[in-house]
Coordinates of C-alpha atoms and ligand atoms in Angstrom, one line a residue:
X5 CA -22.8 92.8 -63.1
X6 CA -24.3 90.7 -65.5
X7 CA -24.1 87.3 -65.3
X8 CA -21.2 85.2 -66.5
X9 CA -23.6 83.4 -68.9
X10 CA -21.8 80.9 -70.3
X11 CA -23.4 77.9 -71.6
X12 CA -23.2 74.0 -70.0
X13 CA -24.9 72.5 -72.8
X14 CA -25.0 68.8 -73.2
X15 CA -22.7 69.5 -76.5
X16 CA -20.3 71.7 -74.0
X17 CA -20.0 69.1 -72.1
X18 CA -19.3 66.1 -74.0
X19 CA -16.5 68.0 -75.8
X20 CA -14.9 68.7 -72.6
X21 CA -15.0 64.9 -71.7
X22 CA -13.0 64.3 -75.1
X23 CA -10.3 66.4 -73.4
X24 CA -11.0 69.8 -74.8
X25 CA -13.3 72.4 -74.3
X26 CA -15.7 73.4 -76.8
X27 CA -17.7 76.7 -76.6
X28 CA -20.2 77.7 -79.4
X29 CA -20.7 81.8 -79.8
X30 CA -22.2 82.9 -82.8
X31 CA -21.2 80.6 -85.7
X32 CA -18.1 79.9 -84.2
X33 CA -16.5 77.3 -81.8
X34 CA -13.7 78.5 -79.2
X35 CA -11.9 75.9 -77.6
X36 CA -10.4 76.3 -74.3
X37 CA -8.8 73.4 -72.0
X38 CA -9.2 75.5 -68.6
X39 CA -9.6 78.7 -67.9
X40 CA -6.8 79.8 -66.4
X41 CA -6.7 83.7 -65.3
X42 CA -9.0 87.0 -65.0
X43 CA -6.9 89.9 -65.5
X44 CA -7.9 93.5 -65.0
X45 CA -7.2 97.0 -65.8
X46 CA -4.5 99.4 -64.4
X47 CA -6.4 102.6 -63.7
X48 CA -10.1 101.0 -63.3
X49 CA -9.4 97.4 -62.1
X50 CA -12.4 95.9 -63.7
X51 CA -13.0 92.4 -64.6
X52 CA -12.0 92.7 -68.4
X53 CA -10.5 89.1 -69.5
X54 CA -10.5 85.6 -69.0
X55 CA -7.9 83.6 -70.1
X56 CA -8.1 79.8 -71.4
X57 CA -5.0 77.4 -71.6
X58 CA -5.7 75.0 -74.4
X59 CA -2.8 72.9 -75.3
X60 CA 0.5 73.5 -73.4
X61 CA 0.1 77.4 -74.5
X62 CA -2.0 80.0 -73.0
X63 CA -3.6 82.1 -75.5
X64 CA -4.5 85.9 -74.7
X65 CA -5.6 87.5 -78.3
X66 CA -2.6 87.1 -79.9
X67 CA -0.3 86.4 -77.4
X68 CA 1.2 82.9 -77.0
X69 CA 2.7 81.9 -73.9
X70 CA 4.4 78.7 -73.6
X71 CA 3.1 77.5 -70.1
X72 CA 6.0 74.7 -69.5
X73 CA 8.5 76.9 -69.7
X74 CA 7.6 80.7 -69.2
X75 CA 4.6 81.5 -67.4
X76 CA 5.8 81.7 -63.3
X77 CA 3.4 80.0 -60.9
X78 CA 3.1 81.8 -57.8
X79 CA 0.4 80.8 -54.3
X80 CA -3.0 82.3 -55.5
X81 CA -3.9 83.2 -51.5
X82 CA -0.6 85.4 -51.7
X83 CA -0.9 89.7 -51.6
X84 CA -1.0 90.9 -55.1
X85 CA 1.1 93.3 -56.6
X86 CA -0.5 95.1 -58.9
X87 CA 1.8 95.1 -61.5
X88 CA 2.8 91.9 -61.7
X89 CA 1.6 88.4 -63.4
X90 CA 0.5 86.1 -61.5
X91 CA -0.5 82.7 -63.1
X92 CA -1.9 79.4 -61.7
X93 CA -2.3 76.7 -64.1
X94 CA -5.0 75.1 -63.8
X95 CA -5.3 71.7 -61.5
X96 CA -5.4 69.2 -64.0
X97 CA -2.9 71.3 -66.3
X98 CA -1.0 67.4 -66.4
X99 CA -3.3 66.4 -69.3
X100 CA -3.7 69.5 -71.2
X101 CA -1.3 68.0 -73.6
X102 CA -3.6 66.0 -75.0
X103 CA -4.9 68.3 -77.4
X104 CA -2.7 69.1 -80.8
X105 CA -2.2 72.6 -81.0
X106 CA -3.4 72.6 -84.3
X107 CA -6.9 71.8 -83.3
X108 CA -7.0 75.4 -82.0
X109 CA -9.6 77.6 -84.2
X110 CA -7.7 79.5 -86.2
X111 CA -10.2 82.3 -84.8
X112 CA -8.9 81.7 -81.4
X113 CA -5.2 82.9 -82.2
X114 CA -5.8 84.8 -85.2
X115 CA -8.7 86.8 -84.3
X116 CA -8.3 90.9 -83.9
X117 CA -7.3 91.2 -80.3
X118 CA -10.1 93.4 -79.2
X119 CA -11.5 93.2 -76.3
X120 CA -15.1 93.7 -77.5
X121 CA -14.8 90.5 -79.1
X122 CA -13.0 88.9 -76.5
X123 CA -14.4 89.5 -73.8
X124 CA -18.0 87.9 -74.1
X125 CA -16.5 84.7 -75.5
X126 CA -14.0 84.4 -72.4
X127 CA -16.4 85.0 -69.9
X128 CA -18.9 82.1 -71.5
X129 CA -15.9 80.5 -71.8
X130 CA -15.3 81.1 -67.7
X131 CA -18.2 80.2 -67.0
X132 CA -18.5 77.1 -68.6
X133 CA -15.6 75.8 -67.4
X134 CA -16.7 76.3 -64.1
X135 CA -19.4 74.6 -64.5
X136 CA -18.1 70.9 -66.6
X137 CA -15.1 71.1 -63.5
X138 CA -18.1 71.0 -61.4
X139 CA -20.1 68.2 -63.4
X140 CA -16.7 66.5 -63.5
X141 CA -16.0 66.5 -59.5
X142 CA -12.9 68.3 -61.0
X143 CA -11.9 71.6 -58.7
X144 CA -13.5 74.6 -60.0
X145 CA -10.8 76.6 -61.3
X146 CA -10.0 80.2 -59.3
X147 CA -10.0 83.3 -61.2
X148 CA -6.8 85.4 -60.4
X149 CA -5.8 89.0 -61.2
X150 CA -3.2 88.5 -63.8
X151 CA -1.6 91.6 -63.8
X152 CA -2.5 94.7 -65.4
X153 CA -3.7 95.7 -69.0
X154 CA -4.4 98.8 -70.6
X155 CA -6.7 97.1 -73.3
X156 CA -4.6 96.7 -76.1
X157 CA -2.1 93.6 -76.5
X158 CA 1.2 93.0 -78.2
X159 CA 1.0 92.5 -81.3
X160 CA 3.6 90.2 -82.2
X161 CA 2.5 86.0 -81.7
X162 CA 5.7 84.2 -81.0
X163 CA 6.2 82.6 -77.8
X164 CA 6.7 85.3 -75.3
X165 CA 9.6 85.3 -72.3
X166 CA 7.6 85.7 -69.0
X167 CA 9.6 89.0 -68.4
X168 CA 8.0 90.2 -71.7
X169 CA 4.9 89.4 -71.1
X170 CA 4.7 91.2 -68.3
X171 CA 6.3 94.0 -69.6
X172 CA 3.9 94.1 -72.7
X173 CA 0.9 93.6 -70.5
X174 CA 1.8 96.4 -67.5
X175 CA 2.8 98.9 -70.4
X176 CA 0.8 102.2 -70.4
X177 CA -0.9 102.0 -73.8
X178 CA -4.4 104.2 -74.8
X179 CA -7.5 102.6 -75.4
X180 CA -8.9 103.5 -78.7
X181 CA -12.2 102.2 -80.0
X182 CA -11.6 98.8 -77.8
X183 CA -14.0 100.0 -74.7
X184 CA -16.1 97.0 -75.8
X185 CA -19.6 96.8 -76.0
X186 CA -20.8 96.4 -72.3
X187 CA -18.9 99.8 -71.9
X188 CA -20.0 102.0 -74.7
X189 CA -23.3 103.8 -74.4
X190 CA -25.7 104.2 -77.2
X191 CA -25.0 107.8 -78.3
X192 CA -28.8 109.5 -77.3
X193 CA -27.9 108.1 -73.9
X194 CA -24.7 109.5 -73.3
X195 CA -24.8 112.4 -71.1
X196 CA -21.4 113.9 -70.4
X197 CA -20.2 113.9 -73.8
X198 CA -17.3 111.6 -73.8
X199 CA -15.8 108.9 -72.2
X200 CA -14.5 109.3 -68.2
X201 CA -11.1 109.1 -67.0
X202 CA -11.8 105.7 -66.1
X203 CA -12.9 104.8 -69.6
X204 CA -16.6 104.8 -68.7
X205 CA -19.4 106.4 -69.4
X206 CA -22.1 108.6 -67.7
X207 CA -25.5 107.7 -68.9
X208 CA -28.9 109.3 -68.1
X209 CA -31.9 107.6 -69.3
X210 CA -34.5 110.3 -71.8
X211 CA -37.0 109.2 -70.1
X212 CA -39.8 112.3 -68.8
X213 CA -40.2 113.3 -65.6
X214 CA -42.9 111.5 -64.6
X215 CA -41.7 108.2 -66.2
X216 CA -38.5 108.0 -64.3
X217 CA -37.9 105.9 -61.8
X218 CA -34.2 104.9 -60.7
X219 CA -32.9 104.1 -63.7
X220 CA -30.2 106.4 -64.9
X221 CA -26.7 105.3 -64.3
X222 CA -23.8 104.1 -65.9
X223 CA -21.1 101.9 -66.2
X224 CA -18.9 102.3 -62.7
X225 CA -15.6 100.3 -63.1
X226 CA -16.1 97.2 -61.0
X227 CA -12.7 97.3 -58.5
X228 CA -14.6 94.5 -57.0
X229 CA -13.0 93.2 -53.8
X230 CA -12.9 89.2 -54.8
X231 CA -12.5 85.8 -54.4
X232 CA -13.5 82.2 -55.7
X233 CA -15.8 79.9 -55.2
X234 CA -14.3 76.9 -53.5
X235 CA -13.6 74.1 -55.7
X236 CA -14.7 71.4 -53.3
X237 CA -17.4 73.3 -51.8
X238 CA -19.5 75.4 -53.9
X239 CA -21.7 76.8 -50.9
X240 CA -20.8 80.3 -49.4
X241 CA -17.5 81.1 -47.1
X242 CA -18.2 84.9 -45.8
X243 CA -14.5 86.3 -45.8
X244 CA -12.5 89.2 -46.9
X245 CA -10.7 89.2 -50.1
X246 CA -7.5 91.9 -51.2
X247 CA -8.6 94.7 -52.5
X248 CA -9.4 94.6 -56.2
X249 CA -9.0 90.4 -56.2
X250 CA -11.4 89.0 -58.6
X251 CA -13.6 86.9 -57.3
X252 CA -17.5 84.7 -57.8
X253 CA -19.4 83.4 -56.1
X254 CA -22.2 80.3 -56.8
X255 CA -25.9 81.6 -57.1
X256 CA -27.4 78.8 -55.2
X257 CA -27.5 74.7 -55.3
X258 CA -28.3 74.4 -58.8
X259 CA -24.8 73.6 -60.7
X260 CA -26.0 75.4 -63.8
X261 CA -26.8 78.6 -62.4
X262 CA -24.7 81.9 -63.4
X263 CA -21.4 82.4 -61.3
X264 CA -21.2 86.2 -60.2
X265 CA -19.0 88.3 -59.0
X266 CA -18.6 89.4 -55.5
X267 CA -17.7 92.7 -53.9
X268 CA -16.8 93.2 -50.5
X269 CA -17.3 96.6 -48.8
X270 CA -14.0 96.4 -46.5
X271 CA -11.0 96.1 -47.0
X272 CA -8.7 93.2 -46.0
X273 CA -5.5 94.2 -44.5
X274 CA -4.5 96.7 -42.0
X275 CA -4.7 100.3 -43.3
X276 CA -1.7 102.4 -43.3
X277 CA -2.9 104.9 -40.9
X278 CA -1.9 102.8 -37.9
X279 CA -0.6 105.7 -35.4
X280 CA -3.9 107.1 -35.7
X281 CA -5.2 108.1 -32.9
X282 CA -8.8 108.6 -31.9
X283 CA -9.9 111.4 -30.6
X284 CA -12.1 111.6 -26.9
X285 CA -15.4 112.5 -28.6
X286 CA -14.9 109.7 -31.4
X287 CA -14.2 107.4 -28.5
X288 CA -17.4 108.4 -27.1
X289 CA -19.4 108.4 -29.8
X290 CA -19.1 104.5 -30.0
X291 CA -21.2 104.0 -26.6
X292 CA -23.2 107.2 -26.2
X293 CA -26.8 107.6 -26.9
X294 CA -28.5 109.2 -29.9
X295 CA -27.7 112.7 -30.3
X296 CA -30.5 114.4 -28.8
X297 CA -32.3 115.1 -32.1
X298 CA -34.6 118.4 -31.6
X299 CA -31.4 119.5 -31.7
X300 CA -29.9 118.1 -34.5
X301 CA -32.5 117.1 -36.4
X302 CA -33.6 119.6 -39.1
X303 CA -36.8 119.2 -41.5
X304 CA -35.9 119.7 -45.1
X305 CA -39.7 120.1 -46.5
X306 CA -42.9 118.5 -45.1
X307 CA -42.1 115.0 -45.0
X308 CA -38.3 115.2 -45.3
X309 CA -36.3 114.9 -42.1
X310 CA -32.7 114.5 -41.9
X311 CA -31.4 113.1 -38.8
X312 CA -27.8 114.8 -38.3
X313 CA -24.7 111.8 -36.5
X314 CA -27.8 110.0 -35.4
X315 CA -26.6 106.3 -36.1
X316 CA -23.2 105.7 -33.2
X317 CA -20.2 104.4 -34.8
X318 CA -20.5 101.3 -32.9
X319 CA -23.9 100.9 -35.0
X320 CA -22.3 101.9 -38.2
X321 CA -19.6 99.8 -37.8
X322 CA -22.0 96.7 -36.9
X323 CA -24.1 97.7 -40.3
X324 CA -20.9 97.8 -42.1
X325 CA -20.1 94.0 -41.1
X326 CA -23.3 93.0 -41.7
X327 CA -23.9 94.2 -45.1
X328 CA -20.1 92.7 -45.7
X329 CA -21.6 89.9 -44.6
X330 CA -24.2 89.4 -46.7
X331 CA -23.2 91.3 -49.5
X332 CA -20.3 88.5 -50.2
X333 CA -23.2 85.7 -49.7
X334 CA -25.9 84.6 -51.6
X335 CA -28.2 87.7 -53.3
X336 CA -25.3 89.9 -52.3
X337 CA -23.6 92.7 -53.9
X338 CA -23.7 93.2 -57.7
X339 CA -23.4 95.9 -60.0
X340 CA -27.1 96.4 -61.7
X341 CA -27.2 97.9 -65.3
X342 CA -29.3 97.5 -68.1
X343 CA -30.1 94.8 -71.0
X344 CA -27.9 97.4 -73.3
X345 CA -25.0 97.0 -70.9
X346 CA -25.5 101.0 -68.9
X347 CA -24.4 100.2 -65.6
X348 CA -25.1 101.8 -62.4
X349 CA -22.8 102.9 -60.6
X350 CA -22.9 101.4 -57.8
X351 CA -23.1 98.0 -56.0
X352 CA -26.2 97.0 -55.0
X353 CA -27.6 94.3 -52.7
X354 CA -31.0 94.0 -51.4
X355 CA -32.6 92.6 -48.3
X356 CA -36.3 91.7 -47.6
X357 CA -37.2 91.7 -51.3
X358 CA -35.4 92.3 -54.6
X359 CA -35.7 95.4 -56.8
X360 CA -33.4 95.8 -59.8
X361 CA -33.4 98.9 -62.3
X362 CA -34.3 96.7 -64.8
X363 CA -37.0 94.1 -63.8
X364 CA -38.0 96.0 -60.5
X365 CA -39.6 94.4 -57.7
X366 CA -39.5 90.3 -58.1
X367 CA -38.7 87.5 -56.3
X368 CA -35.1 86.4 -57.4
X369 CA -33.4 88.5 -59.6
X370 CA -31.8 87.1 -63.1
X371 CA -28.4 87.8 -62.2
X372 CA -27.9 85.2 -59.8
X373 CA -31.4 83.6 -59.1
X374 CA -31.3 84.1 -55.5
X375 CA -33.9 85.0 -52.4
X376 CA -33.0 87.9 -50.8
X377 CA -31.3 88.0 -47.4
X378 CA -33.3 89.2 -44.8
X379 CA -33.5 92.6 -43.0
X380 CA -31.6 91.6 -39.7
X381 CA -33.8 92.5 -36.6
X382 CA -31.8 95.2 -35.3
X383 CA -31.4 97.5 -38.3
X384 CA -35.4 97.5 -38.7
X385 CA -35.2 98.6 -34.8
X386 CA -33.0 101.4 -36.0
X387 CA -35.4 102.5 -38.5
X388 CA -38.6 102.7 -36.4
X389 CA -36.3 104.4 -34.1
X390 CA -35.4 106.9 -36.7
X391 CA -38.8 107.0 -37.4
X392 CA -40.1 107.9 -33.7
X393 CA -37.7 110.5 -33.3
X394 CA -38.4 111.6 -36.0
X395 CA -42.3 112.3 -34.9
X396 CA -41.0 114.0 -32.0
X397 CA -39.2 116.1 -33.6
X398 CA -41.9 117.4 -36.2
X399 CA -44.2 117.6 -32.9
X400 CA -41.8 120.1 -31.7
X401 CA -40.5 122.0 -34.6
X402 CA -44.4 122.2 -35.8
X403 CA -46.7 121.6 -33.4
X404 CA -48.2 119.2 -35.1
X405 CA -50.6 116.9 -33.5
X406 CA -50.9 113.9 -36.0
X407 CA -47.3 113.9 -37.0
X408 CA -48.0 110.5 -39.0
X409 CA -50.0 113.2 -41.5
X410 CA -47.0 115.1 -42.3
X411 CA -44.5 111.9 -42.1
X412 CA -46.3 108.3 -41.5
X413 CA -44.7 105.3 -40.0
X414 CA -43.6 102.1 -41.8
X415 CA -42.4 98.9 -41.1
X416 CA -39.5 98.1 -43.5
X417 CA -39.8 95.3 -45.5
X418 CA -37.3 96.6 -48.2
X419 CA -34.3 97.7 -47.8
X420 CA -32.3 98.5 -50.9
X421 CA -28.1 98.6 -50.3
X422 CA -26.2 100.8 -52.0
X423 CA -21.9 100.8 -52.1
X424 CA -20.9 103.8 -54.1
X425 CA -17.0 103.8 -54.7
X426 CA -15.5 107.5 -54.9
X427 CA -16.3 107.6 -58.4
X428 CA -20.1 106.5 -57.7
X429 CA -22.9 108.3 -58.0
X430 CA -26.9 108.2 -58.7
X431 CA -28.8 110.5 -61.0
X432 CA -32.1 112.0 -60.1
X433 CA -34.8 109.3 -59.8
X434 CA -38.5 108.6 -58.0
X435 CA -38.2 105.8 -55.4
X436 CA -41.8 104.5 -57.3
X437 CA -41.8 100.7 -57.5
X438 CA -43.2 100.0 -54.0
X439 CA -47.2 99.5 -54.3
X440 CA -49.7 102.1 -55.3
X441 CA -51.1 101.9 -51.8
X442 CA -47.6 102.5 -50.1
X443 CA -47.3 104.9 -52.6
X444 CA -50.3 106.8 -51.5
X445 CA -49.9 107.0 -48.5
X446 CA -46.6 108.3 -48.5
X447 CA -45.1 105.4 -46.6
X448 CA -41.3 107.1 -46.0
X449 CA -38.2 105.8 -47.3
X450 CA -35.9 105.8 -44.8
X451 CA -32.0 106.2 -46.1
X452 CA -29.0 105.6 -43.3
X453 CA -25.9 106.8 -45.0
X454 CA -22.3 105.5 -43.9
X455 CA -18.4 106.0 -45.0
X456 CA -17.8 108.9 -47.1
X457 CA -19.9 111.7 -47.2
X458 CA -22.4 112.5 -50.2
X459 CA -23.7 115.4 -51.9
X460 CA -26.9 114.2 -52.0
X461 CA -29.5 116.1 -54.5
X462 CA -33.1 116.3 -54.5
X463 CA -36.3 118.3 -56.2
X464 CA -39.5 118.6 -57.2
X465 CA -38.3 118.3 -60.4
X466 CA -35.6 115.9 -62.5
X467 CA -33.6 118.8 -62.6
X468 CA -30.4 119.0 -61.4
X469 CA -30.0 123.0 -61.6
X470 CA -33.0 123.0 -59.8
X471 CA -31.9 120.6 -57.5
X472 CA -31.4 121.5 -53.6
X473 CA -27.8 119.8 -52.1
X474 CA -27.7 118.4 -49.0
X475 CA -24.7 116.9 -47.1
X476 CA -25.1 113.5 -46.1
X477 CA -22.4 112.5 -43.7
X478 CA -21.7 109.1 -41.6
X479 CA -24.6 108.1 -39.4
X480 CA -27.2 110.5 -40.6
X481 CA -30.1 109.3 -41.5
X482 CA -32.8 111.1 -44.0
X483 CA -36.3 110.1 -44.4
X484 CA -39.0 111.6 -46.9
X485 CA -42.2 110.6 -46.8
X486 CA -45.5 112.1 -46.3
X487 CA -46.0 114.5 -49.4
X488 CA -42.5 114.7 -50.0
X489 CA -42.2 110.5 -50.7
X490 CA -41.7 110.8 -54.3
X491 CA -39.3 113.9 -54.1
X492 CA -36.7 113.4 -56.8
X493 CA -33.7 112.6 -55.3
X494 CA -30.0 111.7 -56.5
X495 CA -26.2 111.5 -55.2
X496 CA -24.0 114.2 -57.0
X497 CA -20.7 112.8 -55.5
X498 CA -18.8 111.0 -53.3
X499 CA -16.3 113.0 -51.5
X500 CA -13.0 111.1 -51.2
X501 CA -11.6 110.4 -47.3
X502 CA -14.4 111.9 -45.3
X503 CA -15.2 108.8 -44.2
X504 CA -15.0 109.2 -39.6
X505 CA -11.5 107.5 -39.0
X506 CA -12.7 106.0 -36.5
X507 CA -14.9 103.7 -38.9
X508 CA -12.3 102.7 -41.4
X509 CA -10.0 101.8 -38.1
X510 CA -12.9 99.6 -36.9
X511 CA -14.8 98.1 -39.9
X512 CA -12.0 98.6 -42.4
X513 CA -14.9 99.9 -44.9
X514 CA -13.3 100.5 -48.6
X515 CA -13.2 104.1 -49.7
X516 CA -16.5 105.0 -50.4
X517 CA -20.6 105.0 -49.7
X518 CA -22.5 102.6 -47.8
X519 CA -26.4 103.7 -48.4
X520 CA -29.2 101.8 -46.9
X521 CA -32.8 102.4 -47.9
X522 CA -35.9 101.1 -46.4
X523 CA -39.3 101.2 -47.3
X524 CA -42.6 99.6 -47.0
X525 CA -43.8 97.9 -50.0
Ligands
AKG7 O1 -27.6 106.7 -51.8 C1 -28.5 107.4 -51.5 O2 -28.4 108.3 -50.7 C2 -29.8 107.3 -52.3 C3 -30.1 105.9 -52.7 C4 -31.4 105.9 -53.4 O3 -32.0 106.8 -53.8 C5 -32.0 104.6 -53.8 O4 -31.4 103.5 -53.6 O5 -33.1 104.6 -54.3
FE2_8 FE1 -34.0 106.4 -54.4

């Protein structure tokens, strides 16, 4: 997810202390008074558009909505129903009279109601707001889901009844060339020929072999679990958020730094499945030890192990609420793409240090500006574990006596956090950012994969009909390292509800792929 980059500019702010809200993009100024709502897609529940109240009215494209009279207020903490409105006017919405309607940029009503050109000026617009509330003392404003909105708006511009609005805005209507820019990739990039169900795109980068590092994803449809910052208190509150809420979070102390969006791994609410019950071995498997791994470990190539149901669900459920944890914190979750708007897709957070596709290893990344989280303690002991029984394993399936030749050990200082929805996935890549001398020595990566299961690729080659498949299921754990470190390696697909029951009963884990990968750098 990029970040909300909108603009607190001295000249940003001294128009909003005249009352109004003045944002410059391009050669153009677009006032809003507050920003009001965040409303997302049917189908692919996305953050798509931020609305602005300027006057009494609330101004969507071309839409008008009186706000005195016809927009319903309705308790922002409340479940949402997806196809409903839900509006809540902004806290200050007593003195939004102040400015004449008139004032209003003819641009701002008039303007084709595309979401390509809506869309970057409302989320400056978001942003900004955000930020003079905050210079102000006045309560940041929350984003809500508003609804849904299959990308194209009424057309008509009177004043609209509440009822119609929502009718208008729930109504099933195709996308045509309104993806928007952030969505669309550049044509030599496009691999699968054509936009997804979901209105995306596949991308794969034309990079060579050699050249290729992780780097060839695309836009996955954020159904980002969310939130708001706190008005009063800008600093993190770990919590869970519905399912598909919108929701930011601040990128650190400094007032002008980006707001970005948050995803949360679990779900919040009780899933339906209730009566389920678990069965004697699942019960077991929260407290008993390690699956004896010469038996169930298997080695893939030299240097690849794969450690079959080797992390207990009480472990995976403990990894699941830490990376909630931190993944709704500072440096958490975020959806990483490219400067031409490709998206991965995936979520990504990362501990220890920060890696992006884009600017690899740094310090803070540029979508939030924040350090890392660290590893926590007891998942590095899980890894060295991994790792150790993992030597005893190639001792006795090859009688090796320097196992650390075939597969060396590591300390993590990495570890790179991957949520892949059902619709997520990763193309063929080389793990090849960490240094040369990790590099050479075939420090492993070490990947612990929970939730849903993967079909999880990998080669000599970036070649997918080359390309071996390997199941990866809850609690295994595959490492390559040795001569197989910089192996190809990909996830073909998620594969929907094959997540252990007894994990989404306990950690309440979303549908879909938590992957954790450590290395050494
Ligand atoms: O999700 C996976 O299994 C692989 C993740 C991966 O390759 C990476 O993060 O570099
Ligand atoms: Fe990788």
């Amino acid at each position: 997810m990029k970040p909300l980059s909108g603009t607190t500019s001295a000249a940003s702010r001294q128009t909003m202390s005249e009352g109004g809200f003045k944002l410059r993009s391009g050669k153009k100024d677009v006032q809003i008074r507050h920003l009001v709502a965040v409303i997302t897609e049917k189908q692919n529940p996305r953050l798509i558009w931020v609305l602005g109240i300027y006057d009494t009215a609330l101004y969507f494209g071309r839409t008008r909505v009186d706000l005195r009279t016809q927009v319903e207020r309705r308790p922002v903490g409340g479940p949402r129903d997806g196809a409903s409105i839900q509006v809540k006017t902004s806290p200050t919405a007593d003195s939004i009279t102040q400015l004449p309607e008139s004032s209003l940029p003819t641009s701002f009503r008039k303007k084709r109601a595309s979401s390509s050109y809506w869309r970057p000026k409302l989320h400056q617009a978001y942003h900004a707001v955000q930020n003079s509330n905050y210079d102000k003392g006045l309560p940041v404003v929350e984003p809500f889901v508003m609804g849904h909105f299959e990308s194209r708006k009424p057309a008509n511009c009177k004043p609209l009844l509440h009822k119609e609005c929502m009718e208008n805005w729930t109504e099933k209507e195709h996308p045509t060339e309104d993806t928007g820019p952030l969505l669309r990739a550049p044509p030599e990039q496009r691999l699968d020929g054509g936009p997804r169900d979901d209105g995306s795109f596949q991308f794969e980068s034309s990079a060579s072999d050699n050249s290729t590092s992780k780097q060839d994803e695309s836009s996955l449809p954020t159904n980002f679990g969310k939130s708001h910052v706190s008005s009063s208190n800008r600093r993190f509150k770990h919590q869970s958020y519905p399912e598909h809420m919108v929701g930011f979070r601040s990128s650190g102390s400094g007032r002008d730094l980006p707001m970005v969006e948050t995803f949360d791994i679990c779900l919040s609410g009780r899933r339906k499945s209730s009566k389920y019950k678990p069965s004697l071995t699942e019960k077991n498997n929260g407290n008993k030890l390690e699956h004896c791994i010469i038996e169930t470990g298997q080695m893939l190539r030299p240097g690849m192990v794969l450690l079959k149901s080797y992390v207990t669900l009480s472990k995976q459920v403990n990894i699941v609420k830490k990376c909630q944890e931190l993944g709704l914190g500072p440096g958490g979750f975020y959806q990483p793409g490219y400067q031409d708007g490709a998206k991965l897709r995936l979520q990504m957070m990362c501990l220890g240090k920060r890696w992006d596709p884009q600017t690899k290893y740094e310090e803070r990344l540029q979508n939030d500006y924040c350090e890392p989280p660290g590893i926590p303690n007891d998942f590095s002991l899980l890894v060295k574990k991994a790792l150790e029984d993992s030597h005893a394993l190639i001792m006795e399936r090859d009688g090796a006596r320097n196992v650390e030749d075939i597969l060396p050990g590591m300390s993590p200082d990495i570890c790179i956090v991957n949520f892949y929805t059902t619709n997520g996935r990763l193309g063929l890549h080389q793990d090849r950012d960490e240094s040369p001398q990790s590099l050479d020595r075939g420090l492993p990566v070490v990947s612990i994969s929970i939730g849903d299961s993967a079909e999880f690729l990998y080669g000599d080659k970036r070649n997918y009909d080359k390309a071996e498949k390997v199941l990866l299921e809850s609690g295994d754990v595959l490492i390559f390292g040795g001569k197989s470190r910089q192996i190809f390696h990909g996830v073909k697909s998620i594969i929907p509800n094959s997540a252990p029951p007894g994990l989404l009963r306990k950690a309440n884990i979303r549908p879909g792929r938590l992957n954790l990968t450590f290395r050494q750098f």
